[in-house]
Amino acid sequence: MYSILVDITKCTGCEKCVSACVKTNNLDPARADYDRVVSKDGLSSSKYLSIIDMQDDRYARKSCMHCLEPGCVTACLVGGLTKSPEGPVVYDPDKCIGCRYCMLSCNFHIPRYEWEKTKPLMRKCEMCYSKVKGGEIPACVANCPNGALAFGERDGLLKKAKNIINASGGRYINKVWGEHEMGGTCVLYISDVDLEKIGWPASHDESVAEVTEPLIEKTPVIGLSVATSLFGISWIVNRRNKIASEKKKENKDG
């Protein structure tokens, strides 16, 4: 299972990883720049990766954590999100119905909704899944000029992270964020400052599934409500179209 290791001490906030993400995913650069201003953490349906300024010359990348036990996958009513064997949590827009339960179930608050579109869906980082499947590395990692990002097998990166910490002479906090927190993640961090500023939940040891269990238990009821609402909306729209068509025909015949 592949992972990304982020070394906070090496990140300069240059945002070349962000630009590479925008380009690789064919996102709108202008929209991404706009979202940087209006979004609290810079993430949006047009920007899957952002850099958080933690002050004191410390910057941290924020994107999907690709959890080992992803709550978004469990909460999705239609199988639009899956945990791939390679590690990334992958999104299928063709299955998505825009219910937004993935947004509610994510403790990292990552999935974003296409509020600006008439037929909105959800968007997020997929760790360049197509590249990973083809033997390449994610665009963000490939374009980091400072060695702040590393890509590889999760177990190998965990070992590398701990070796760096042990050899640092106390420079780093003795912790690998993502090793155990929220059931473990495929985006790992090492740092010399605490990372709660970029959204790591205060309760670190429980899994995402445990945190989202109350929502999941209600999923059948919620799903029925969503289906009923969609059916009602569809009936209303079809009824209006039928009436408009009949009036148009009457005017033409008259």
PDB file of N, CA and C in Angstrom, residues 88-128:
ATOM      1  N   PRO A  88      -4.750   4.815  -2.384  1.00  0.00           N
ATOM      2  CA  PRO A  88      -5.621   5.980  -2.539  1.00  0.00           C
ATOM      3  C   PRO A  88      -7.101   5.658  -2.372  1.00  0.00           C
ATOM      4  N   VAL A  89      -7.842   6.613  -1.812  1.00  0.00           N
ATOM      5  CA  VAL A  89      -9.301   6.537  -1.780  1.00  0.00           C
ATOM      6  C   VAL A  89      -9.784   7.181  -3.069  1.00  0.00           C
ATOM      7  N   VAL A  90     -10.429   6.377  -3.922  1.00  0.00           N
ATOM      8  CA  VAL A  90     -10.761   6.794  -5.283  1.00  0.00           C
ATOM      9  C   VAL A  90     -12.243   7.143  -5.415  1.00  0.00           C
ATOM     10  N   TYR A  91     -12.504   8.164  -6.208  1.00  0.00           N
ATOM     11  CA  TYR A  91     -13.861   8.689  -6.389  1.00  0.00           C
ATOM     12  C   TYR A  91     -14.371   8.410  -7.790  1.00  0.00           C
ATOM     13  N   ASP A  92     -15.618   7.935  -7.897  1.00  0.00           N
ATOM     14  CA  ASP A  92     -16.254   7.686  -9.189  1.00  0.00           C
ATOM     15  C   ASP A  92     -17.420   8.649  -9.367  1.00  0.00           C
ATOM     16  N   PRO A  93     -17.236   9.728 -10.137  1.00  0.00           N
ATOM     17  CA  PRO A  93     -18.298  10.722 -10.317  1.00  0.00           C
ATOM     18  C   PRO A  93     -19.542  10.173 -11.001  1.00  0.00           C
ATOM     19  N   ASP A  94     -19.385   9.074 -11.759  1.00  0.00           N
ATOM     20  CA  ASP A  94     -20.531   8.492 -12.450  1.00  0.00           C
ATOM     21  C   ASP A  94     -21.518   7.836 -11.485  1.00  0.00           C
ATOM     22  N   LYS A  95     -21.043   7.489 -10.294  1.00  0.00           N
ATOM     23  CA  LYS A  95     -21.916   6.874  -9.291  1.00  0.00           C
ATOM     24  C   LYS A  95     -22.436   7.889  -8.271  1.00  0.00           C
ATOM     25  N   CYS A  96     -21.751   9.006  -8.142  1.00  0.00           N
ATOM     26  CA  CYS A  96     -22.083  10.004  -7.114  1.00  0.00           C
ATOM     27  C   CYS A  96     -23.462  10.626  -7.375  1.00  0.00           C
ATOM     28  N   ILE A  97     -24.249  10.769  -6.302  1.00  0.00           N
ATOM     29  CA  ILE A  97     -25.563  11.418  -6.400  1.00  0.00           C
ATOM     30  C   ILE A  97     -25.577  12.771  -5.694  1.00  0.00           C
ATOM     31  N   GLY A  98     -24.406  13.194  -5.200  1.00  0.00           N
ATOM     32  CA  GLY A  98     -24.312  14.506  -4.569  1.00  0.00           C
ATOM     33  C   GLY A  98     -24.964  14.619  -3.211  1.00  0.00           C
ATOM     34  N   CYS A  99     -25.066  13.506  -2.478  1.00  0.00           N
ATOM     35  CA  CYS A  99     -25.758  13.531  -1.179  1.00  0.00           C
ATOM     36  C   CYS A  99     -24.933  14.198  -0.076  1.00  0.00           C
ATOM     37  N   ARG A 100     -23.605  14.229  -0.244  1.00  0.00           N
ATOM     38  CA  ARG A 100     -22.665  14.893   0.664  1.00  0.00           C
ATOM     39  C   ARG A 100     -22.456  14.170   2.000  1.00  0.00           C
ATOM     40  N   TYR A 101     -22.836  12.900   2.115  1.00  0.00           N
ATOM     41  CA  TYR A 101     -22.584  12.178   3.364  1.00  0.00           C
ATOM     42  C   TYR A 101     -21.105  11.898   3.549  1.00  0.00           C
ATOM     43  N   CYS A 102     -20.351  11.868   2.465  1.00  0.00           N
ATOM     44  CA  CYS A 102     -18.899  11.726   2.581  1.00  0.00           C
ATOM     45  C   CYS A 102     -18.308  12.942   3.296  1.00  0.00           C
ATOM     46  N   MET A 103     -18.870  14.108   3.032  1.00  0.00           N
ATOM     47  CA  MET A 103     -18.402  15.334   3.676  1.00  0.00           C
ATOM     48  C   MET A 103     -18.687  15.297   5.167  1.00  0.00           C
ATOM     49  N   LEU A 104     -19.859  14.783   5.527  1.00  0.00           N
ATOM     50  CA  LEU A 104     -20.229  14.707   6.936  1.00  0.00           C
ATOM     51  C   LEU A 104     -19.397  13.679   7.692  1.00  0.00           C
ATOM     52  N   SER A 105     -18.985  12.625   7.006  1.00  0.00           N
ATOM     53  CA  SER A 105     -18.307  11.521   7.675  1.00  0.00           C
ATOM     54  C   SER A 105     -16.798  11.703   7.781  1.00  0.00           C
ATOM     55  N   CYS A 106     -16.237  12.680   7.077  1.00  0.00           N
ATOM     56  CA  CYS A 106     -14.786  12.869   7.072  1.00  0.00           C
ATOM     57  C   CYS A 106     -14.342  13.756   8.232  1.00  0.00           C
ATOM     58  N   ASN A 107     -13.558  13.196   9.145  1.00  0.00           N
ATOM     59  CA  ASN A 107     -13.084  13.968  10.293  1.00  0.00           C
ATOM     60  C   ASN A 107     -11.999  14.963   9.923  1.00  0.00           C
ATOM     61  N   PHE A 108     -11.465  14.846   8.722  1.00  0.00           N
ATOM     62  CA  PHE A 108     -10.466  15.809   8.265  1.00  0.00           C
ATOM     63  C   PHE A 108     -11.096  16.909   7.410  1.00  0.00           C
ATOM     64  N   HIS A 109     -12.411  16.802   7.166  1.00  0.00           N
ATOM     65  CA  HIS A 109     -13.154  17.829   6.417  1.00  0.00           C
ATOM     66  C   HIS A 109     -12.538  18.066   5.039  1.00  0.00           C
ATOM     67  N   ILE A 110     -12.331  16.994   4.292  1.00  0.00           N
ATOM     68  CA  ILE A 110     -11.646  17.092   3.003  1.00  0.00           C
ATOM     69  C   ILE A 110     -12.580  17.177   1.799  1.00  0.00           C
ATOM     70  N   PRO A 111     -13.544  16.274   1.606  1.00  0.00           N
ATOM     71  CA  PRO A 111     -14.361  16.332   0.383  1.00  0.00           C
ATOM     72  C   PRO A 111     -15.036  17.700   0.226  1.00  0.00           C
ATOM     73  N   ARG A 112     -15.033  18.210  -0.997  1.00  0.00           N
ATOM     74  CA  ARG A 112     -15.630  19.516  -1.269  1.00  0.00           C
ATOM     75  C   ARG A 112     -16.701  19.397  -2.350  1.00  0.00           C
ATOM     76  N   TYR A 113     -17.694  20.236  -2.247  1.00  0.00           N
ATOM     77  CA  TYR A 113     -18.871  20.192  -3.115  1.00  0.00           C
ATOM     78  C   TYR A 113     -18.765  21.245  -4.200  1.00  0.00           C
ATOM     79  N   GLU A 114     -19.260  20.932  -5.381  1.00  0.00           N
ATOM     80  CA  GLU A 114     -19.218  21.868  -6.499  1.00  0.00           C
ATOM     81  C   GLU A 114     -20.396  22.844  -6.417  1.00  0.00           C
ATOM     82  N   TRP A 115     -20.345  23.728  -5.453  1.00  0.00           N
ATOM     83  CA  TRP A 115     -21.454  24.649  -5.213  1.00  0.00           C
ATOM     84  C   TRP A 115     -21.734  25.529  -6.420  1.00  0.00           C
ATOM     85  N   GLU A 116     -20.707  25.791  -7.218  1.00  0.00           N
ATOM     86  CA  GLU A 116     -20.859  26.731  -8.337  1.00  0.00           C
ATOM     87  C   GLU A 116     -21.526  26.109  -9.556  1.00  0.00           C
ATOM     88  N   LYS A 117     -21.774  24.784  -9.545  1.00  0.00           N
ATOM     89  CA  LYS A 117     -22.327  24.117 -10.719  1.00  0.00           C
ATOM     90  C   LYS A 117     -23.815  23.818 -10.556  1.00  0.00           C
ATOM     91  N   THR A 118     -24.507  23.715 -11.690  1.00  0.00           N
ATOM     92  CA  THR A 118     -25.945  23.428 -11.652  1.00  0.00           C
ATOM     93  C   THR A 118     -26.213  21.956 -11.321  1.00  0.00           C
ATOM     94  N   LYS A 119     -25.260  21.083 -11.671  1.00  0.00           N
ATOM     95  CA  LYS A 119     -25.358  19.663 -11.308  1.00  0.00           C
ATOM     96  C   LYS A 119     -24.123  19.294 -10.490  1.00  0.00           C
ATOM     97  N   PRO A 120     -24.086  19.741  -9.241  1.00  0.00           N
ATOM     98  CA  PRO A 120     -22.871  19.598  -8.429  1.00  0.00           C
ATOM     99  C   PRO A 120     -22.609  18.179  -7.945  1.00  0.00           C
ATOM    100  N   LEU A 121     -21.333  17.847  -7.884  1.00  0.00           N
ATOM    101  CA  LEU A 121     -20.873  16.591  -7.314  1.00  0.00           C
ATOM    102  C   LEU A 121     -19.785  16.898  -6.283  1.00  0.00           C
ATOM    103  N   MET A 122     -19.096  15.872  -5.816  1.00  0.00           N
ATOM    104  CA  MET A 122     -18.036  16.025  -4.831  1.00  0.00           C
ATOM    105  C   MET A 122     -16.681  15.861  -5.509  1.00  0.00           C
ATOM    106  N   ARG A 123     -15.664  16.536  -4.979  1.00  0.00           N
ATOM    107  CA  ARG A 123     -14.314  16.410  -5.512  1.00  0.00           C
ATOM    108  C   ARG A 123     -13.294  16.330  -4.376  1.00  0.00           C
ATOM    109  N   LYS A 124     -12.175  15.653  -4.662  1.00  0.00           N
ATOM    110  CA  LYS A 124     -11.087  15.568  -3.693  1.00  0.00           C
ATOM    111  C   LYS A 124      -9.846  14.977  -4.365  1.00  0.00           C
ATOM    112  N   CYS A 125      -8.727  15.011  -3.673  1.00  0.00           N
ATOM    113  CA  CYS A 125      -7.486  14.395  -4.127  1.00  0.00           C
ATOM    114  C   CYS A 125      -7.642  12.882  -4.203  1.00  0.00           C
ATOM    115  N   GLU A 126      -7.077  12.284  -5.269  1.00  0.00           N
ATOM    116  CA  GLU A 126      -7.063  10.826  -5.416  1.00  0.00           C
ATOM    117  C   GLU A 126      -5.632  10.277  -5.419  1.00  0.00           C
ATOM    118  N   MET A 127      -4.694  11.080  -4.964  1.00  0.00           N
ATOM    119  CA  MET A 127      -3.276  10.702  -4.930  1.00  0.00           C
ATOM    120  C   MET A 127      -2.784  10.283  -6.323  1.00  0.00           C
ATOM    121  N   CYS A 128      -3.308  10.971  -7.351  1.00  0.00           N
ATOM    122  CA  CYS A 128      -2.928  10.672  -8.742  1.00  0.00           C
ATOM    123  C   CYS A 128      -3.014   9.167  -9.007  1.00  0.00           C
TER     124      CYS A 128
END
